Amino acid sequence: MGCLVMVTILQVCLIISAAAAGPRKMARLVPAMYVFGDSTLDVGNNNYLPGPNVPRANTPLNGVDFPGGARATGRFSNGYHVADFIAIKLGLKESPPAYLSLAPRPSDLLLSALATGVSYASAGAGILDSTNAGNNIPLSKQVRYMESTKAAMEARVGKAAARLLLSRSFFLFSVGSNDISVFAAAPGDVAALYASLISGYSTAITDLYGMGARKFGIVNVGLLGCVPAARALSATGACNDGLNQLSAGFNDKLRSLMAGLAARLPGLDYSLADNYNLSQVTFANPAASGYVNIDSACCGSGRMGADSDCLPNSTTCADHDRFVFWDRGHPSQRAGELSAAAYLDGAAGFTAPISFDQLARKDLAI
């Protein structure tokens, strides 16, 4: 078991106590972070999935600005993404590692789960199992992986210690974009779509709550109609208003869901990050955030850089930090950093009812 022998119930409690003491005594605000969602949070899970149609970011030029040296890490970014910056602000080194990178070594998975957390996020994943089926880890399966991780944690440190750690940890979500995009390609009953998505989201949150999770940081769906891939379909390069309206409608339902769950599940607390509104504010005044381009991909090909993914032979912009989008569908490292700062600080009302920082510091009942 190696250094895993060192992990005891006492150590778990000491980690939690130190985190709760605040930044003056210890920078870490939470004992661990567990991540669920899609490509905006994926740190390489899809690298371990078989099949030619699995979306992966495991080749250059992805990772060209990765801290510590250029390397493609499975992140759809030129470096870090929003999950990394959220983790850093919570006192972790970066986003916790990908579940599938750890799963072949149970002792490493257990150590990560107890010491820093695990990321289950998967590019292309949706709330619905049918979204891009067979080419990702859907949300329901991500939750099942967490359930098996929890069982291993309980076997090692006991149910009480595992539950205590989970109750103090940060559960980060960003999912729904792929479901909406797939639906938009073959429209149907919008009300039925929302009902299915909210039901699946509710099940995931409720199941994790049953495992002991109490702190949920939820990032809503952004302006899907304004990513380069969507803009490039317009002769004028305009946003797809219909796609944005679908996103906004889902976000309204998500807001109601979280308020209802918090009222119904004792001890559950959450912060809902408004990626949609943050994008609107950024696009209205890009210069305020240091951007010179809000509509094209920094790395890609063709019109608006949206004809292909970011590939080794792609063209890149001169200054990666001055583009909102790294590729045709994903934010740049700089955009991820600014988003995380807004969510943690709650600046300009980009989170509700509290900020990610306030959520992390909140002492919730088990």
XYZ file of N, CA and C in Angstrom, residues 112-296:
555
model
N -5.476 9.780 -4.018
C -5.931 11.039 -4.603
C -7.298 11.428 -4.072
N -8.199 10.455 -3.986
C -9.556 10.730 -3.507
C -9.539 11.286 -2.093
N -8.635 10.798 -1.255
C -8.566 11.245 0.131
C -7.780 12.549 0.293
N -6.783 12.750 -0.561
C -5.864 13.872 -0.352
C -6.204 15.123 -1.146
N -6.706 14.962 -2.378
C -6.975 16.139 -3.211
C -8.296 16.071 -3.961
N -8.777 14.860 -4.275
C -10.007 14.703 -5.034
C -9.772 13.980 -6.344
N -10.817 13.924 -7.165
C -10.783 13.208 -8.435
C -11.649 13.963 -9.435
N -11.240 13.955 -10.710
C -12.061 14.530 -11.775
C -12.670 13.408 -12.610
N -13.987 13.451 -12.745
C -14.714 12.470 -13.553
C -15.202 13.081 -14.864
N -14.909 14.363 -15.091
C -15.420 15.078 -16.256
C -14.914 14.466 -17.554
N -15.758 14.529 -18.573
C -15.461 13.869 -19.841
C -15.950 14.710 -21.009
N -15.058 14.995 -21.946
C -15.424 15.786 -23.123
C -16.536 15.103 -23.903
N -17.524 15.882 -24.301
C -18.657 15.354 -25.050
C -19.777 14.834 -24.196
N -19.556 14.782 -22.875
C -20.553 14.209 -21.974
C -21.757 15.118 -21.818
N -22.885 14.509 -21.549
C -24.098 15.253 -21.281
C -24.763 14.773 -20.014
N -25.828 15.441 -19.671
C -26.676 14.990 -18.571
C -27.406 13.727 -18.994
N -27.770 13.663 -20.261
C -28.465 12.504 -20.803
C -27.467 11.464 -21.288
N -27.738 10.203 -21.001
C -26.867 9.127 -21.474
C -26.808 9.077 -23.000
N -27.854 9.537 -23.654
C -27.942 9.462 -25.110
C -27.096 10.512 -25.819
N -26.635 11.526 -25.105
C -25.859 12.597 -25.726
C -24.467 12.094 -26.107
N -24.187 12.097 -27.411
C -22.896 11.593 -27.926
C -22.576 10.217 -27.360
N -23.586 9.361 -27.304
C -23.480 8.058 -26.656
C -22.318 7.230 -27.197
N -21.606 6.610 -26.270
C -20.511 5.720 -26.623
C -19.170 6.398 -26.765
N -19.152 7.728 -26.710
C -17.905 8.459 -26.928
C -17.508 9.330 -25.749
N -18.075 9.055 -24.575
C -17.751 9.841 -23.394
C -18.226 9.106 -22.153
N -18.004 9.703 -21.022
C -18.531 9.201 -19.749
C -19.704 10.092 -19.381
N -20.947 9.646 -19.581
C -22.090 10.508 -19.263
C -22.158 10.815 -17.771
N -22.910 11.841 -17.424
C -22.985 12.281 -16.037
C -23.392 11.150 -15.101
N -24.362 10.340 -15.502
C -24.825 9.262 -14.625
C -23.693 8.284 -14.304
N -22.829 8.009 -15.291
C -21.708 7.090 -15.062
C -20.623 7.748 -14.228
N -20.436 9.055 -14.408
C -19.488 9.774 -13.562
C -19.876 9.653 -12.094
N -21.164 9.760 -11.831
C -21.651 9.628 -10.455
C -21.448 8.203 -9.944
N -21.639 7.224 -10.811
C -21.397 5.832 -10.397
C -19.917 5.610 -10.082
N -19.050 6.220 -10.864
C -17.621 6.123 -10.556
C -17.318 6.743 -9.198
N -17.969 7.862 -8.890
C -17.787 8.483 -7.586
C -18.277 7.559 -6.479
N -19.366 6.865 -6.741
C -19.904 5.935 -5.744
C -18.916 4.818 -5.436
N -18.257 4.296 -6.472
C -17.269 3.240 -6.244
C -16.035 3.806 -5.544
N -15.691 5.058 -5.859
C -14.572 5.710 -5.176
C -14.884 5.875 -3.700
N -16.095 6.294 -3.399
C -16.508 6.468 -2.006
C -16.441 5.140 -1.250
N -16.859 4.066 -1.890
C -16.815 2.752 -1.241
C -15.378 2.379 -0.878
N -14.444 2.688 -1.766
C -13.038 2.413 -1.474
C -12.533 3.281 -0.334
N -12.983 4.542 -0.302
C -12.594 5.440 0.780
C -13.105 4.917 2.119
N -14.349 4.473 2.126
C -14.934 3.939 3.358
C -14.203 2.696 3.832
N -13.800 1.861 2.898
C -13.099 0.638 3.260
C -11.746 0.947 3.897
N -11.160 2.071 3.493
C -9.835 2.411 4.019
C -9.898 3.195 5.322
N -10.757 4.219 5.401
C -10.755 5.083 6.590
C -12.023 4.979 7.425
N -13.002 4.226 6.959
C -14.254 4.093 7.690
C -15.325 5.034 7.167
N -16.569 4.679 7.407
C -17.683 5.459 6.886
C -17.738 6.863 7.458
N -17.480 6.994 8.745
C -17.599 8.302 9.387
C -16.573 9.291 8.841
N -15.315 8.845 8.722
C -14.264 9.738 8.235
C -14.483 10.095 6.773
N -14.898 9.111 5.964
C -15.145 9.378 4.549
C -16.289 10.371 4.389
N -17.331 10.194 5.173
C -18.474 11.094 5.076
C -18.112 12.502 5.536
N -17.285 12.604 6.555
C -16.843 13.910 7.025
C -16.047 14.628 5.937
N -15.126 13.907 5.312
C -14.318 14.509 4.262
C -15.189 14.973 3.096
N -16.120 14.142 2.669
C -16.981 14.499 1.542
C -17.870 15.692 1.881
N -18.318 15.772 3.110
C -19.204 16.873 3.500
C -18.490 18.213 3.493
N -17.162 18.191 3.624
C -16.385 19.432 3.628
C -15.752 19.724 2.261
N -15.852 18.796 1.331
C -15.203 18.934 0.030
C -16.065 19.728 -0.943
N -15.451 20.134 -2.044
C -16.102 20.968 -3.052
C -16.449 20.103 -4.260
N -17.722 20.090 -4.641
C -18.194 19.323 -5.789
C -18.506 20.296 -6.923
N -17.681 20.253 -7.956
C -17.776 21.196 -9.071
C -18.483 20.558 -10.266
N -19.455 21.283 -10.821
C -20.243 20.807 -11.961
C -20.226 21.825 -13.096
N -20.105 21.333 -14.321
C -20.377 22.131 -15.517
C -20.790 21.160 -16.611
N -22.080 21.103 -16.888
C -22.610 20.124 -17.833
C -23.949 20.627 -18.375
N -24.296 20.169 -19.570
C -25.558 20.570 -20.192
C -25.370 21.137 -21.588
N -24.181 21.674 -21.854
C -23.919 22.285 -23.155
C -24.064 21.289 -24.300
N -23.530 20.096 -24.113
C -23.595 19.102 -25.184
C -25.019 18.622 -25.433
N -25.798 18.481 -24.377
C -27.200 18.081 -24.543
C -27.948 19.099 -25.393
N -27.729 20.370 -25.089
C -28.426 21.440 -25.813
C -27.951 21.517 -27.254
N -26.656 21.366 -27.471
C -26.117 21.420 -28.829
C -26.646 20.280 -29.690
N -26.705 19.077 -29.134
C -27.232 17.926 -29.873
C -28.709 18.131 -30.191
N -29.456 18.644 -29.222
C -30.873 18.908 -29.440
C -31.068 19.948 -30.537
N -30.257 20.989 -30.527
C -30.397 22.072 -31.502
C -30.170 21.583 -32.929
N -29.363 20.536 -33.085
C -29.096 19.995 -34.421
C -30.296 19.241 -34.986
N -31.171 18.772 -34.105
C -32.396 18.077 -34.521
C -33.497 18.435 -33.536
N -34.026 19.652 -33.628
C -34.968 20.179 -32.624
C -36.228 19.328 -32.458
N -36.731 19.370 -31.228
C -37.969 18.668 -30.902
C -38.743 19.458 -29.874
N -39.262 18.754 -28.891
C -40.058 19.362 -27.830
C -39.123 19.975 -26.781
N -39.064 21.286 -26.734
C -38.148 21.975 -25.821
C -38.506 21.701 -24.361
N -39.800 21.723 -24.056
C -40.230 21.472 -22.678
C -39.810 20.078 -22.222
N -39.928 19.098 -23.113
C -39.525 17.734 -22.786
C -38.020 17.644 -22.577
N -37.270 18.388 -23.398
C -35.814 18.418 -23.226
C -35.455 18.941 -21.844
N -36.000 20.088 -21.493
C -35.691 20.672 -20.189
C -36.071 19.724 -19.050
N -37.230 19.095 -19.172
C -37.671 18.175 -18.115
C -36.687 17.023 -17.947
N -36.205 16.491 -19.058
C -35.247 15.375 -18.993
C -33.915 15.827 -18.393
N -33.460 16.991 -18.818
C -32.178 17.482 -18.321
C -32.234 17.781 -16.829
N -33.291 18.431 -16.394
C -33.408 18.777 -14.978
C -33.591 17.525 -14.123
N -34.303 16.551 -14.640
C -34.465 15.290 -13.914
C -33.111 14.603 -13.732
N -32.314 14.567 -14.804
C -31.000 13.945 -14.708
C -30.064 14.691 -13.787
N -30.110 16.009 -13.845
C -29.277 16.840 -12.968
C -29.678 16.621 -11.512
N -30.985 16.607 -11.274
C -31.500 16.407 -9.920
C -31.063 15.066 -9.357
N -31.124 14.038 -10.180
C -30.716 12.705 -9.738
C -29.246 12.687 -9.355
N -28.405 13.325 -10.167
C -26.973 13.345 -9.888
C -26.677 14.061 -8.572
N -27.259 15.242 -8.380
C -27.026 15.997 -7.149
C -27.555 15.233 -5.935
N -28.746 14.669 -6.078
C -29.361 13.942 -4.958
C -28.559 12.700 -4.598
N -28.064 11.990 -5.607
C -27.257 10.794 -5.338
C -25.962 11.165 -4.624
N -25.310 12.236 -5.057
C -24.078 12.663 -4.405
C -24.349 13.158 -2.984
N -25.464 13.838 -2.821
C -25.880 14.250 -1.477
C -26.023 13.022 -0.572
N -26.603 11.968 -1.108
C -26.754 10.734 -0.343
C -25.423 10.109 0.041
N -24.382 10.385 -0.750
C -23.049 9.875 -0.445
C -22.334 10.734 0.595
N -22.888 11.913 0.880
C -22.272 12.788 1.868
C -21.892 14.159 1.354
N -21.994 14.398 0.045
C -21.647 15.707 -0.522
C -22.595 16.777 -0.006
N -22.038 17.965 0.271
C -22.866 19.061 0.762
C -22.589 20.385 0.044
N -21.397 20.549 -0.515
C -21.024 21.813 -1.151
C -20.962 21.630 -2.661
N -21.892 22.271 -3.375
C -21.983 22.119 -4.820
C -21.729 23.462 -5.512
N -20.657 23.521 -6.301
C -20.383 24.684 -7.140
C -20.836 24.354 -8.555
N -21.862 25.044 -9.021
C -22.496 24.726 -10.311
C -22.238 25.857 -11.298
N -21.656 25.533 -12.453
C -21.466 26.518 -13.522
C -22.570 26.298 -14.559
N -23.350 27.335 -14.844
C -24.440 27.165 -15.796
C -23.921 27.171 -17.233
N -24.813 26.993 -18.181
C -24.436 26.924 -19.601
C -24.228 28.330 -20.148
N -23.142 28.517 -20.862
C -22.805 29.832 -21.396
C -23.500 30.150 -22.705
N -22.979 31.127 -23.410
C -23.553 31.560 -24.687
C -23.107 30.593 -25.793
N -23.770 29.461 -25.876
C -23.385 28.442 -26.855
C -23.465 28.953 -28.282
N -24.376 29.876 -28.523
C -24.528 30.415 -29.867
C -23.449 31.397 -30.266
N -22.520 31.700 -29.368
C -21.474 32.676 -29.660
C -20.081 32.073 -29.733
N -19.956 30.749 -29.641
C -18.645 30.133 -29.819
C -18.298 30.193 -31.305
N -17.021 30.171 -31.661
C -16.639 30.277 -33.077
C -17.337 29.278 -33.990
N -17.528 28.042 -33.546
C -18.174 27.035 -34.385
C -19.596 27.434 -34.747
N -20.287 28.101 -33.829
C -21.653 28.552 -34.102
C -21.651 29.822 -34.944
N -20.779 30.749 -34.632
C -20.711 32.009 -35.384
C -20.354 31.766 -36.851
N -19.468 30.798 -37.098
C -18.991 30.554 -38.460
C -20.096 30.084 -39.392
N -21.200 29.611 -38.829
C -22.325 29.168 -39.652
C -23.160 30.341 -40.151
N -22.916 31.517 -39.587
C -23.627 32.725 -40.009
C -22.802 33.483 -41.043
N -23.465 33.978 -42.066
C -22.763 34.730 -43.107
C -22.101 35.984 -42.553
N -22.664 36.518 -41.485
C -22.125 37.739 -40.885
C -21.261 37.464 -39.653
N -21.165 36.211 -39.259
C -20.418 35.873 -38.056
C -21.158 36.197 -36.775
N -22.465 36.347 -36.882
C -23.275 36.681 -35.705
C -23.518 35.458 -34.828
N -23.872 35.711 -33.572
C -24.234 34.628 -32.662
C -25.531 33.969 -33.117
N -25.689 32.717 -32.761
C -26.929 31.981 -33.019
C -27.874 32.248 -31.854
N -28.828 33.157 -32.052
C -29.725 33.557 -30.970
C -30.595 32.405 -30.487
N -31.000 31.523 -31.397
C -31.830 30.395 -30.998
C -31.113 29.482 -30.025
N -29.832 29.230 -30.277
C -29.043 28.390 -29.383
C -28.844 29.064 -28.032
N -28.640 30.360 -28.051
C -28.502 31.097 -26.792
C -29.805 31.083 -25.992
N -30.919 31.168 -26.679
C -32.208 31.112 -25.987
C -32.439 29.753 -25.351
N -32.031 28.687 -26.017
C -32.130 27.352 -25.423
C -31.291 27.275 -24.151
N -30.103 27.842 -24.207
C -29.223 27.849 -23.040
C -29.839 28.637 -21.892
N -30.365 29.811 -22.208
C -30.962 30.658 -21.176
C -32.152 29.973 -20.523
N -32.972 29.296 -21.329
C -34.124 28.588 -20.781
C -33.711 27.475 -19.837
N -32.665 26.741 -20.215
C -32.156 25.695 -19.324
C -31.617 26.293 -18.034
N -30.896 27.392 -18.139
C -30.335 28.020 -16.941
C -31.418 28.459 -15.966
N -32.543 28.919 -16.477
C -33.668 29.284 -15.607
C -34.164 28.063 -14.840
N -34.269 26.931 -15.524
C -34.722 25.694 -14.879
C -33.697 25.213 -13.847
N -32.427 25.354 -14.186
C -31.368 24.931 -13.268
C -31.386 25.766 -11.994
N -31.629 27.061 -12.140
C -31.706 27.941 -10.972
C -32.828 27.499 -10.035
N -33.969 27.184 -10.606
C -35.098 26.727 -9.796
C -34.805 25.378 -9.150
N -34.147 24.497 -9.898
C -33.808 23.177 -9.352
C -32.943 23.302 -8.115
N -31.880 24.097 -8.197
C -30.954 24.183 -7.073
C -31.610 24.817 -5.852
N -32.448 25.817 -6.069
C -33.160 26.427 -4.945
C -34.079 25.403 -4.288
N -34.743 24.597 -5.100
C -35.637 23.583 -4.567
C -34.900 22.486 -3.817
N -33.763 22.050 -4.344
C -32.986 21.008 -3.667
C -32.444 21.513 -2.337
N -31.989 22.758 -2.312
C -31.459 23.323 -1.069
C -32.532 23.407 0.006
N -33.766 23.664 -0.415
C -34.867 23.750 0.542
C -35.293 22.372 1.027
N -35.072 21.366 0.196
C -35.569 20.022 0.510
C -34.531 19.132 1.183
N -33.250 19.358 0.920
C -32.197 18.481 1.433
C -31.416 19.202 2.535
N -31.602 18.810 3.788
C -30.957 19.499 4.916
C -29.436 19.528 4.780
N -28.852 20.711 4.973
C -27.406 20.844 4.947
C -26.815 21.069 3.578
N -27.595 20.890 2.513
C -27.063 21.132 1.169
C -26.903 22.633 0.951
N -25.767 23.015 0.425
C -25.555 24.411 0.053
C -24.903 24.449 -1.315
N -25.070 25.565 -1.994
C -24.583 25.634 -3.364
C -24.275 27.075 -3.752
N -23.480 27.176 -4.808
C -23.235 28.451 -5.473
C -23.423 28.209 -6.957
N -24.304 28.995 -7.562
C -24.587 28.871 -8.992
C -23.845 29.974 -9.735
N -22.842 29.579 -10.520
C -22.033 30.532 -11.275
C -22.700 30.840 -12.608
N -22.807 32.131 -12.909
C -23.529 32.565 -14.105
C -22.564 32.786 -15.273
N -22.162 31.677 -15.891
C -21.290 31.734 -17.057
C -21.949 32.499 -18.203
N -23.259 32.364 -18.326
C -24.018 33.028 -19.394
C -23.900 34.557 -19.276
N -24.164 35.064 -18.087
C -24.102 36.516 -17.877
C -22.672 37.031 -17.965
N -21.730 36.273 -17.431
C -20.329 36.673 -17.505
C -19.892 36.807 -18.963
N -20.336 35.882 -19.802
C -20.006 35.951 -21.230
C -20.618 37.190 -21.874
N -21.860 37.486 -21.527
C -22.508 38.678 -22.075
C -21.740 39.944 -21.714
N -21.342 40.058 -20.465
C -20.607 41.237 -20.006
C -19.253 41.321 -20.709
N -18.592 40.181 -20.845
C -17.285 40.154 -21.501
C -17.385 40.561 -22.967
N -18.383 40.029 -23.662
C -18.526 40.329 -25.090
C -18.947 41.787 -25.328
N -19.643 42.362 -24.357
C -20.086 43.753 -24.503
C -18.922 44.731 -24.383
N -17.895 44.351 -23.602
C -16.741 45.229 -23.418
C -15.477 44.382 -23.285
N -15.045 43.754 -24.367
C -13.892 42.841 -24.294
C -12.603 43.517 -23.850
N -12.429 44.778 -24.201
C -11.193 45.474 -23.846
C -11.005 45.563 -22.338
N -12.097 45.594 -21.594
C -11.999 45.679 -20.131
C -11.311 44.458 -19.542
N -11.360 43.343 -20.264
C -10.701 42.117 -19.817
C -9.410 41.843 -20.579
N -9.024 42.791 -21.422
C -7.781 42.651 -22.151
C -7.878 41.875 -23.444
N -9.099 41.642 -23.927
C -9.281 40.870 -25.150
C -9.290 41.765 -26.392
N -8.781 41.224 -27.487
C -8.892 41.894 -28.778
C -9.778 41.099 -29.733
N -10.123 39.853 -29.345
C -10.952 39.019 -30.215
C -11.901 38.175 -29.367
N -13.197 38.257 -29.682
C -14.191 37.514 -28.914
C -14.955 36.500 -29.766
N -14.644 36.430 -31.065
C -15.475 35.603 -31.931
C -14.740 34.506 -32.684
N -13.413 34.535 -32.709
C -12.649 33.553 -33.471
C -11.801 32.680 -32.551
